[in-house]
Coordinates of C-alpha atoms in Angstrom, one line a residue:
Chain A
M1 CA 135.9 64.4 -20.0
A2 CA 139.2 64.8 -21.9
S3 CA 142.1 65.3 -19.5
A4 CA 143.7 68.7 -19.6
E5 CA 147.4 69.0 -20.6
I6 CA 149.7 70.5 -18.0
D7 CA 153.2 71.5 -18.7
V8 CA 154.7 70.1 -15.5
K9 CA 158.3 71.2 -16.2
Y10 CA 157.2 74.8 -16.6
V11 CA 154.9 74.8 -13.6
A12 CA 157.6 73.1 -11.5
H13 CA 160.0 75.9 -12.4
L14 CA 157.4 78.5 -11.3
A15 CA 157.1 76.6 -8.0
R16 CA 160.9 76.3 -7.6
L17 CA 160.5 72.6 -7.3
A18 CA 163.1 70.2 -8.7
L19 CA 161.5 67.1 -10.1
T20 CA 163.0 63.9 -11.6
P21 CA 161.8 63.0 -15.1
E22 CA 159.8 60.1 -13.5
E23 CA 158.1 62.5 -11.2
E24 CA 157.3 64.8 -14.1
T25 CA 155.6 62.0 -16.1
L26 CA 153.7 60.6 -13.1
L27 CA 152.5 64.1 -11.9
G28 CA 151.5 65.0 -15.5
D29 CA 149.2 61.9 -15.7
Q30 CA 147.7 62.3 -12.3
L31 CA 147.1 66.0 -12.6
G32 CA 145.6 65.6 -16.0
H33 CA 143.1 63.2 -14.4
I34 CA 142.4 65.6 -11.5
L35 CA 142.0 68.6 -13.8
G36 CA 139.5 66.5 -15.8
Y37 CA 137.5 66.1 -12.6
I38 CA 137.8 69.8 -11.8
E39 CA 136.3 70.7 -15.2
K40 CA 132.9 70.0 -13.8
L41 CA 132.9 73.5 -12.3
R42 CA 132.3 74.8 -15.8
E43 CA 128.8 73.3 -15.6
L44 CA 127.7 76.1 -13.3
D45 CA 126.6 79.6 -14.2
V46 CA 128.5 81.9 -12.0
T47 CA 127.5 85.2 -13.7
N48 CA 127.0 87.9 -11.1
V49 CA 128.3 85.7 -8.2
E50 CA 130.8 87.4 -6.0
P51 CA 133.9 85.4 -5.1
T52 CA 134.5 84.2 -1.5
A53 CA 138.1 84.6 -0.5
H54 CA 137.4 84.2 3.2
A55 CA 134.3 82.7 4.8
V56 CA 134.3 85.3 7.6
P57 CA 134.1 88.6 5.8
M58 CA 136.3 91.0 7.8
V59 CA 138.2 93.8 6.1
N60 CA 141.0 96.1 7.0
V61 CA 141.8 94.4 10.2
T62 CA 144.5 96.3 12.1
R63 CA 146.1 96.2 15.5
P64 CA 147.7 99.0 17.4
D65 CA 151.1 99.9 15.9
E66 CA 153.1 99.3 19.1
T67 CA 156.5 97.8 19.8
R68 CA 156.2 94.4 21.3
P69 CA 158.7 91.8 22.3
S70 CA 159.8 89.6 19.5
L71 CA 162.3 86.7 18.8
S72 CA 165.8 87.3 20.0
H73 CA 168.6 87.4 17.3
E74 CA 169.8 84.0 18.6
D75 CA 166.4 82.4 18.5
A76 CA 165.7 83.7 14.9
L77 CA 169.0 82.2 13.7
R78 CA 168.7 78.9 15.6
N79 CA 167.1 76.9 12.8
A80 CA 169.3 78.4 10.0
P81 CA 170.9 75.8 7.7
K82 CA 174.0 78.1 7.5
Q83 CA 174.8 81.1 9.6
G84 CA 177.8 83.3 10.4
G85 CA 178.4 86.7 12.0
G86 CA 174.8 86.8 13.1
L87 CA 173.5 86.5 9.6
F88 CA 171.9 83.8 7.3
I89 CA 174.5 82.6 4.8
V90 CA 173.1 82.2 1.2
P91 CA 174.7 81.6 -2.2
K92 CA 176.0 84.6 -4.1
I93 CA 173.1 86.6 -5.6
V94 CA 175.0 89.4 -7.6
E95 CA 178.2 89.1 -9.5
Chain B
M1 CA 143.6 53.0 34.2
L2 CA 144.2 56.7 34.4
N3 CA 145.1 57.1 30.8
Q4 CA 141.6 55.9 29.9
L5 CA 139.9 58.8 31.7
T6 CA 138.2 61.8 30.0
I7 CA 139.2 65.3 30.9
S8 CA 136.2 65.7 33.2
G9 CA 136.9 62.3 34.8
L10 CA 140.6 63.1 35.4
T11 CA 140.1 66.7 36.6
A12 CA 137.5 65.5 39.1
R13 CA 139.9 62.9 40.5
L14 CA 142.8 65.4 40.6
A15 CA 140.6 67.9 42.5
R16 CA 139.8 65.2 45.1
R17 CA 143.5 64.5 45.3
E18 CA 142.9 60.8 44.6
V19 CA 145.5 60.8 41.9
S20 CA 148.4 63.1 40.8
A21 CA 149.1 64.7 37.5
R22 CA 152.4 62.8 37.5
E23 CA 150.5 59.5 37.8
A24 CA 148.1 60.4 35.0
T25 CA 151.0 61.5 32.8
Q26 CA 153.1 58.4 33.6
A27 CA 150.0 56.3 32.7
C28 CA 149.9 57.9 29.2
L29 CA 153.7 57.5 28.8
D30 CA 153.4 53.8 29.8
Q31 CA 150.6 53.2 27.3
I32 CA 152.7 54.8 24.6
Q33 CA 155.5 52.3 25.5
R34 CA 153.0 49.4 25.4
V35 CA 151.0 50.2 22.2
D36 CA 152.6 52.8 20.1
G37 CA 154.9 50.3 18.4
K38 CA 151.7 49.0 16.8
I39 CA 149.8 52.2 16.3
H40 CA 152.6 54.8 15.7
A41 CA 150.4 57.7 16.6
F42 CA 153.5 59.7 17.9
I43 CA 156.4 60.8 15.8
S44 CA 158.2 61.6 19.1
H45 CA 157.6 62.6 22.7
D46 CA 159.6 64.2 25.4
A47 CA 158.8 62.1 28.5
A48 CA 161.0 64.1 30.9
D49 CA 159.4 67.4 29.8
A50 CA 155.9 66.0 30.2
L51 CA 156.7 64.7 33.7
A52 CA 158.2 68.1 34.7
Q53 CA 155.0 69.8 33.6
A54 CA 153.0 67.3 35.5
D55 CA 155.1 67.9 38.7
A56 CA 154.5 71.7 38.3
A57 CA 150.8 71.0 37.9
D58 CA 150.8 68.9 41.1
R59 CA 152.5 71.7 43.0
E60 CA 149.7 74.1 41.8
I61 CA 147.0 71.6 42.7
A62 CA 148.5 71.3 46.2
A63 CA 148.5 75.1 46.4
G64 CA 144.8 75.1 45.7
V65 CA 145.1 76.6 42.2
N66 CA 142.0 76.0 40.0
K67 CA 142.4 75.9 36.2
P68 CA 140.2 74.0 33.7
L69 CA 143.0 71.6 32.4
L70 CA 145.3 71.6 35.4
G71 CA 147.4 68.4 35.2
V72 CA 145.6 66.9 32.1
P73 CA 148.0 65.4 29.5
I74 CA 147.1 66.6 26.0
A75 CA 149.1 65.6 22.9
I76 CA 149.7 67.8 19.9
K77 CA 149.6 67.4 16.1
D78 CA 153.0 67.9 14.6
V79 CA 151.9 71.1 12.8
L80 CA 151.5 73.3 15.9
A81 CA 154.5 75.2 17.4
V82 CA 155.4 74.2 20.9
K83 CA 158.4 76.2 22.2
G84 CA 161.6 74.2 22.4
Q85 CA 160.0 71.1 20.8
P86 CA 160.5 69.7 17.3
L87 CA 158.2 70.8 14.5
N88 CA 158.2 68.7 11.3
C89 CA 154.6 68.8 9.9
G90 CA 155.2 65.1 9.0
S91 CA 157.8 66.2 6.5
R92 CA 161.5 65.7 5.9
I93 CA 161.9 69.2 4.7
L94 CA 162.1 70.9 8.1
G95 CA 165.1 68.8 9.2
N96 CA 165.9 69.4 12.9
F97 CA 163.6 72.4 13.3
I98 CA 162.9 73.4 16.9
S99 CA 159.9 75.8 17.5
P100 CA 161.1 79.2 18.8
Y101 CA 157.7 80.1 20.2
D102 CA 154.3 78.7 21.3
A103 CA 151.3 78.8 19.0
T104 CA 148.4 80.7 20.6
A105 CA 146.4 77.5 21.0
I106 CA 149.4 76.0 22.9
E107 CA 149.8 79.1 25.1
K108 CA 146.2 78.8 26.0
L109 CA 146.5 75.1 26.9
K110 CA 149.5 75.8 29.0
A111 CA 147.7 78.8 30.7
A112 CA 144.8 76.4 31.5
G113 CA 147.3 74.0 33.2
A114 CA 147.5 71.2 30.6
V115 CA 150.6 68.9 30.3
V116 CA 151.3 69.6 26.7
F117 CA 153.3 66.8 25.1
G118 CA 154.2 64.7 22.1
R119 CA 154.3 65.2 18.3
L120 CA 151.4 63.4 16.7
N121 CA 151.8 61.9 13.3
M122 CA 150.0 63.4 10.3
D123 CA 149.9 63.5 6.5
E124 CA 152.7 65.7 5.4
F125 CA 151.7 69.4 5.8
A126 CA 148.1 68.1 6.6
M127 CA 147.7 67.0 3.0
G128 CA 145.9 63.6 3.0
S129 CA 143.1 61.6 4.3
S130 CA 144.9 58.5 5.7
T131 CA 148.1 59.5 7.5
E132 CA 150.0 57.4 4.9
N133 CA 151.7 60.6 3.5
S134 CA 154.0 61.1 6.5
A135 CA 157.7 61.0 6.2
F136 CA 157.8 59.4 9.6
G137 CA 155.8 56.2 8.7
I138 CA 152.1 55.4 8.7
T139 CA 149.8 55.5 11.7
R140 CA 147.4 52.5 12.1
N141 CA 143.8 52.3 13.2
P142 CA 143.4 51.0 16.8
W143 CA 140.3 49.0 15.7
D144 CA 142.2 47.2 13.0
T145 CA 145.9 47.8 12.5
A146 CA 145.7 46.7 8.8
R147 CA 143.6 49.9 8.3
I148 CA 144.3 53.6 8.1
P149 CA 143.2 55.9 10.9
G150 CA 142.0 58.6 8.6
G151 CA 143.8 61.9 8.1
S152 CA 145.4 64.2 8.1
S153 CA 145.1 64.2 12.0
G154 CA 145.4 60.4 12.1
G155 CA 147.9 60.5 15.0
S156 CA 145.6 62.8 17.0
A157 CA 142.5 60.5 16.7
A158 CA 144.4 57.2 17.1
A159 CA 146.3 58.5 20.2
V160 CA 143.0 59.4 21.9
V161 CA 141.3 56.1 21.0
A162 CA 144.4 54.1 22.0
D163 CA 144.4 56.0 25.4
E164 CA 147.9 57.3 24.8
C165 CA 146.7 60.7 26.0
I166 CA 143.6 62.2 27.6
A167 CA 142.8 64.4 24.6
S168 CA 144.6 65.9 21.6
L169 CA 144.7 68.7 19.2
G170 CA 144.4 68.3 15.4
T171 CA 143.7 70.6 12.5
D172 CA 140.9 70.5 10.0
T173 CA 141.2 72.0 6.5
G174 CA 138.8 69.7 4.6
G175 CA 137.8 67.2 7.4
S176 CA 141.2 66.4 8.9
V177 CA 139.8 66.3 12.5
R178 CA 136.3 65.0 11.8
Q179 CA 137.3 62.2 9.3
P180 CA 139.9 60.5 11.5
A181 CA 137.7 60.9 14.6
A182 CA 134.9 59.1 12.7
L183 CA 137.2 56.3 11.4
C184 CA 138.9 55.8 14.9
G185 CA 135.8 56.3 17.0
C186 CA 136.2 59.5 19.0
V187 CA 134.8 63.0 19.0
G188 CA 136.4 65.5 16.5
L189 CA 135.4 69.1 16.3
K190 CA 136.1 71.7 13.6
P191 CA 135.3 75.1 15.1
T192 CA 133.9 78.0 13.0
Y193 CA 136.6 79.7 10.9
G194 CA 138.0 82.5 13.1
R195 CA 136.9 80.9 16.4
V196 CA 140.4 79.7 17.3
S197 CA 143.6 81.6 16.5
R198 CA 145.8 80.1 13.8
Y199 CA 148.9 81.8 15.1
G200 CA 151.7 79.2 15.3
L201 CA 149.8 76.7 13.2
V202 CA 151.9 76.0 10.1
A203 CA 149.5 77.1 7.3
Y204 CA 148.3 74.7 4.6
A205 CA 145.2 76.6 3.2
S206 CA 144.8 79.7 5.3
S207 CA 141.2 80.4 4.4
L208 CA 140.1 76.9 5.4
D209 CA 142.4 75.8 8.3
Q210 CA 141.1 75.6 11.9
I211 CA 142.5 73.9 15.0
G212 CA 140.2 71.5 16.6
P213 CA 140.2 69.0 19.5
C214 CA 140.0 65.2 19.4
T215 CA 138.4 63.9 22.6
K216 CA 136.8 60.9 24.2
D217 CA 133.4 62.6 24.7
V218 CA 131.5 65.7 23.8
R219 CA 131.9 67.3 27.2
D220 CA 135.7 67.3 26.8
S221 CA 135.3 68.8 23.3
A222 CA 133.3 71.7 24.9
T223 CA 135.9 72.1 27.6
L224 CA 138.8 72.3 25.1
L225 CA 136.9 74.6 22.8
G226 CA 136.3 77.0 25.6
V227 CA 140.0 77.1 26.4
L228 CA 141.1 77.4 22.7
S229 CA 138.6 80.0 21.6
G230 CA 139.0 83.8 21.5
H231 CA 140.3 86.8 19.6
D232 CA 144.0 87.0 19.0
L233 CA 145.7 90.1 17.7
R234 CA 148.4 87.9 16.1
D235 CA 145.8 86.3 13.8
S236 CA 143.9 88.9 11.8
T237 CA 141.3 86.3 10.8
S238 CA 140.4 85.5 14.4
V239 CA 137.1 87.0 15.2
P240 CA 136.4 89.3 18.2
Q241 CA 133.4 87.4 19.5
P242 CA 132.8 86.6 23.2
V243 CA 133.5 83.0 24.2
P244 CA 130.5 81.3 25.8
D245 CA 130.6 78.6 28.5
Y246 CA 130.2 75.7 26.1
A247 CA 129.8 73.1 28.8
K248 CA 126.8 74.9 30.1
A249 CA 125.0 74.3 26.8
L250 CA 125.1 70.5 27.4
T251 CA 121.7 70.2 28.9
G252 CA 120.6 67.0 27.2
D253 CA 117.4 68.7 26.1
I254 CA 117.0 69.0 22.3
R255 CA 113.2 69.0 22.2
G256 CA 111.9 71.2 19.5
L257 CA 115.2 71.6 17.6
K258 CA 115.1 71.1 13.9
L259 CA 117.6 68.9 12.1
G260 CA 118.2 68.8 8.4
L261 CA 119.2 65.7 6.4
P262 CA 120.6 66.8 3.0
K263 CA 119.2 64.6 0.2
E264 CA 122.4 65.2 -1.8
Y265 CA 124.5 63.2 0.8
M266 CA 122.6 60.0 0.2
I267 CA 125.0 59.2 -2.7
G268 CA 125.7 56.0 -4.5
G269 CA 129.1 55.4 -2.8
L270 CA 127.5 55.5 0.6
D271 CA 128.1 52.2 2.4
A272 CA 124.9 50.3 3.5
E273 CA 126.1 49.9 7.1
V274 CA 127.0 53.6 7.3
K275 CA 123.6 54.6 5.9
A276 CA 121.8 52.3 8.4
A277 CA 123.7 53.8 11.3
V278 CA 122.8 57.3 10.2
D279 CA 119.2 56.3 9.7
A280 CA 119.2 54.9 13.2
A281 CA 120.7 58.1 14.6
M282 CA 117.9 60.1 12.9
K283 CA 115.4 57.9 14.7
K284 CA 117.2 58.5 18.0
F285 CA 117.0 62.3 17.4
T286 CA 113.2 62.0 16.9
E287 CA 112.9 60.0 20.1
L288 CA 114.8 62.8 21.9
G289 CA 112.2 65.2 20.7
A290 CA 114.0 66.9 17.8
E291 CA 112.3 67.2 14.4
V292 CA 114.1 65.8 11.4
V293 CA 113.4 67.3 7.9
E294 CA 114.9 66.7 4.5
I295 CA 116.8 69.7 3.1
S296 CA 118.8 70.4 -0.1
L297 CA 122.3 71.6 -0.5
P298 CA 122.3 71.8 -4.3
H299 CA 126.0 72.5 -4.9
T300 CA 127.3 69.6 -2.8
D301 CA 128.6 67.8 -5.9
Y302 CA 130.9 70.7 -6.7
A303 CA 132.6 70.9 -3.3
I304 CA 135.6 68.6 -3.9
A305 CA 136.6 70.3 -7.2
T306 CA 136.2 73.7 -5.5
Y307 CA 138.3 72.6 -2.6
Y308 CA 141.1 71.2 -4.6
I309 CA 141.5 74.4 -6.5
I310 CA 141.3 76.8 -3.5
A311 CA 143.3 74.6 -1.1
T312 CA 146.1 73.8 -3.5
A313 CA 146.3 77.5 -4.6
E314 CA 146.7 78.6 -1.1
A315 CA 149.1 75.8 -0.3
S316 CA 151.4 76.7 -3.2
A317 CA 151.7 80.2 -1.8
N318 CA 152.0 79.2 1.8
L319 CA 154.7 76.5 1.2
A320 CA 156.9 78.9 -0.7
R321 CA 158.5 79.7 2.6
F322 CA 160.1 76.3 2.8
D323 CA 163.1 77.3 0.7
G324 CA 166.2 76.4 2.7
I325 CA 167.2 79.9 3.6
R326 CA 166.1 80.6 7.2
Y327 CA 165.2 77.0 8.1
C328 CA 164.8 73.6 6.4
A329 CA 167.3 70.9 5.5
R330 CA 169.1 72.8 2.8
V331 CA 170.4 71.2 -0.4
D332 CA 173.0 73.5 -1.9
G333 CA 172.9 75.0 -5.4
N334 CA 175.0 77.3 -7.5
D335 CA 172.5 80.1 -7.2
P336 CA 169.5 80.8 -5.0
I337 CA 167.0 79.4 -7.4
E338 CA 168.8 76.1 -7.8
L339 CA 169.1 76.0 -4.0
Y340 CA 165.4 76.5 -3.5
A341 CA 164.4 73.9 -6.2
R342 CA 166.8 71.3 -4.9
T343 CA 165.9 71.8 -1.2
R344 CA 162.2 71.5 -2.1
G345 CA 162.6 68.6 -4.5
A346 CA 164.5 66.6 -1.8
G347 CA 162.4 67.7 1.1
F348 CA 158.7 67.4 0.0
G349 CA 156.9 64.1 -0.4
P350 CA 154.8 63.1 -3.5
E351 CA 151.4 64.4 -2.3
V352 CA 152.9 67.8 -1.3
K353 CA 154.6 68.1 -4.7
R354 CA 151.3 67.2 -6.4
R355 CA 149.4 69.9 -4.6
I356 CA 152.1 72.5 -5.1
I357 CA 152.1 71.9 -8.8
L358 CA 148.3 71.9 -9.1
G359 CA 148.1 75.0 -7.0
T360 CA 150.8 76.8 -8.9
Y361 CA 149.1 75.8 -12.2
V362 CA 145.6 77.1 -11.2
L363 CA 147.1 80.4 -10.2
S364 CA 149.3 80.8 -13.2
S365 CA 148.9 83.4 -15.9
G366 CA 146.0 82.5 -18.3
Y367 CA 144.4 80.0 -15.9
Y368 CA 143.5 82.2 -12.9
D369 CA 140.0 83.2 -14.0
A370 CA 139.1 79.7 -15.3
Y371 CA 140.1 77.9 -12.2
Y372 CA 140.8 80.0 -9.1
L373 CA 138.3 82.8 -9.6
R374 CA 135.6 80.4 -10.7
A375 CA 136.3 78.2 -7.7
Q376 CA 135.9 81.2 -5.4
K377 CA 132.6 82.0 -7.0
V378 CA 131.4 78.4 -6.6
R379 CA 132.5 78.7 -3.0
T380 CA 130.0 81.5 -2.6
L381 CA 127.2 79.3 -3.9
I382 CA 128.2 76.5 -1.5
R383 CA 128.3 78.9 1.4
N384 CA 124.9 80.3 0.4
D385 CA 123.4 76.8 0.4
F386 CA 124.3 76.4 4.0
L387 CA 123.2 79.8 5.1
K388 CA 119.9 79.2 3.5
A389 CA 119.5 75.8 5.1
F390 CA 120.2 77.3 8.5
E391 CA 117.3 79.7 8.1
T392 CA 115.0 76.7 8.6
V393 CA 117.1 74.1 10.6
D394 CA 119.3 74.3 13.7
A395 CA 121.8 71.8 12.5
I396 CA 122.5 69.5 9.6
V397 CA 123.1 65.8 10.0
T398 CA 125.2 63.6 7.7
P399 CA 127.5 60.7 7.7
T400 CA 131.1 61.9 8.4
T401 CA 132.5 59.5 5.8
P402 CA 131.0 57.4 3.0
T403 CA 132.6 54.2 4.4
A404 CA 134.4 53.0 7.5
A405 CA 138.2 52.9 7.6
F406 CA 139.8 51.5 4.4
K407 CA 142.9 49.3 4.3
V408 CA 146.5 50.6 4.3
G409 CA 147.6 51.1 0.7
E410 CA 144.0 50.7 -0.7
K411 CA 143.8 54.3 -2.2
A412 CA 147.5 55.3 -2.0
D413 CA 148.0 55.1 -5.8
D414 CA 144.9 57.0 -6.8
P415 CA 144.9 60.5 -5.5
L416 CA 141.5 61.4 -6.9
Q417 CA 139.8 58.4 -5.1
M418 CA 141.6 59.5 -1.9
Y419 CA 140.2 63.1 -2.4
L420 CA 136.7 61.7 -2.9
S421 CA 136.8 60.1 0.6
D422 CA 136.4 63.7 2.0
I423 CA 133.2 64.3 0.2
F424 CA 131.0 64.9 3.3
T425 CA 133.5 67.0 5.4
I426 CA 134.9 69.4 2.8
S427 CA 131.9 71.8 2.3
C428 CA 132.0 72.8 6.0
N429 CA 135.5 74.4 5.6
L430 CA 134.5 76.1 2.3
A431 CA 131.4 77.5 4.1
G432 CA 133.4 78.4 7.2
I433 CA 130.8 76.9 9.5
C434 CA 131.4 74.5 12.4
G435 CA 131.1 70.7 12.5
V436 CA 131.6 67.8 14.8
S437 CA 131.8 64.0 14.3
V438 CA 130.5 61.7 17.0
P439 CA 130.5 57.9 17.1
C440 CA 127.2 56.5 15.8
G441 CA 127.8 52.7 15.5
F442 CA 130.0 50.0 14.1
T443 CA 130.3 47.9 11.0
K444 CA 129.8 44.1 11.7
T445 CA 132.9 42.4 10.3
P446 CA 135.4 43.7 10.9
K447 CA 134.1 45.9 13.7
L448 CA 135.0 49.4 12.7
P449 CA 133.6 52.8 14.0
I450 CA 131.1 54.8 12.1
G451 CA 130.9 58.6 12.5
L452 CA 127.9 60.9 12.5
Q453 CA 128.6 64.5 11.4
L454 CA 126.6 67.5 12.7
L455 CA 127.1 70.9 11.0
G456 CA 126.1 74.1 12.7
R457 CA 125.7 77.8 12.0
P458 CA 128.8 80.1 12.1
F459 CA 129.7 80.5 15.8
G460 CA 126.9 78.1 16.6
E461 CA 129.1 75.7 18.6
E462 CA 126.8 75.8 21.6
A463 CA 123.8 74.4 19.8
L464 CA 126.1 72.0 17.9
L465 CA 127.6 70.5 21.0
K466 CA 124.3 70.4 22.8
I467 CA 122.8 68.2 20.0
A468 CA 126.0 66.0 19.8
H469 CA 126.0 65.6 23.6
A470 CA 122.3 64.7 23.8
Y471 CA 122.8 62.0 21.1
E472 CA 126.0 60.7 22.7
Q473 CA 124.4 60.4 26.2
A474 CA 121.4 58.5 24.6
T475 CA 123.6 55.9 22.8
P476 CA 126.4 53.5 23.9
W477 CA 128.9 54.0 21.1
H478 CA 131.4 56.3 22.9
K479 CA 131.9 53.8 25.7
E480 CA 133.3 51.0 23.5
K481 CA 137.0 50.5 23.5
A482 CA 139.2 49.1 20.7
A483 CA 140.9 45.8 21.6
F484 CA 144.4 45.7 20.1

């Protein structure tokens, strides 16, 4: 089956994933090959078949809305790449 | 040697005070010193912490406390959160991450008295079938160190087979416990979806992931499943079903049970020695009084394509959290989007990038219906195949893998060939049923383990383990040790 084309640069932007030009080319070839294989699903008639999102069909699962112990401020910040004043430091978002 | 014992063997000797938890733990640590340079099952381990836990267990044993895993050293795949220990998922991206809390499965192990230790190597974010995709180096098969141990829980299976721990935890999204268990020669169980809480398990594909044990025999698998199972309010997909005494089901009596052999699994790529081992196993089942019938799972051939749409779609969403803001090894950028992209580009390895791109693509505007929605519908057909089969049979029997362990590097450059090595294990996750791999023989030259897969009804682990145990006890395979 003909390999599907995939615009790796565009998809990588959607995924917020910086790729080198070499990675883009390699991934494009490999994913074209894999998508070609995946095309076989088109052979099946899925009219009137319900999709399965989860194998165990449970819906509207809730738990009591009660206050429970959670991470301390210190623990929540412990793995932060940059922190200050009890906050995560990030690049400027608004001008 | 104490590190070679099973859970049941060690707990019996601990209860009789013949040995201490410290001695058993030290024996595992000594074995790691001796052999892990060759096997590399562990990314790291905290020996002092393990011995401190062992000493605490010894004090409890002395006080007459009775817990199912008291003093038993159990090693953990690097994808489960253990409070105060590193968590890397076999990836560079998490940097020096230290888990701030315990996964529910880890809480349960600790509550049962286990000595929880070590970070076991794995394919990055559980994406792979050979443990070659780890940022921390490859793990090798104890039966032949030129070969892969399987994956993604390659460290979990290799550590058990190399007697570096008494048992271990892995995770199984498309066969990641059963396949390495088969290729290394131990028992690997994937519980029914919802049986074991996923809280504290770093998500790869949330509708497919389950935590499962790697053990030296089926009884240990039953013991660990009993400890791990149960409803958890912190995982809304965990199912409020009572937890039976799984060990009680291991009666050895499988007379009258009906086993199905799916004709679709006897494919062209099936190795002759693997086929012969499975045929011999079917004969053994007949001798044990079970009835073997041929069944059909007509949508088998579509499972891998379905899996690689659903799993990558879920992964692309789940892995969005690794963005360098609250954790991760950050690579700075001029704005947040550049920071995200650079952090992820530098931190993720090639297979993770491949799956994120594929998953993002199949979910993207204009392709959702053609790929993702269609795959979810085919998933229904695959699940229905199994539910229909279970109307007539008690379990399904297949090879776990089409071949024994392949060589390091053999499939590393061809992702599709690597994906196809999961052909027999992947449907079980799509259907949400349970499955176990048990040793069923060896290839001749080189001598490599072969795995037999049993698949059972949703929440049918008792019957599944009963059948696996009866087979194991009637065959010599699980007693063989790798010489390395």
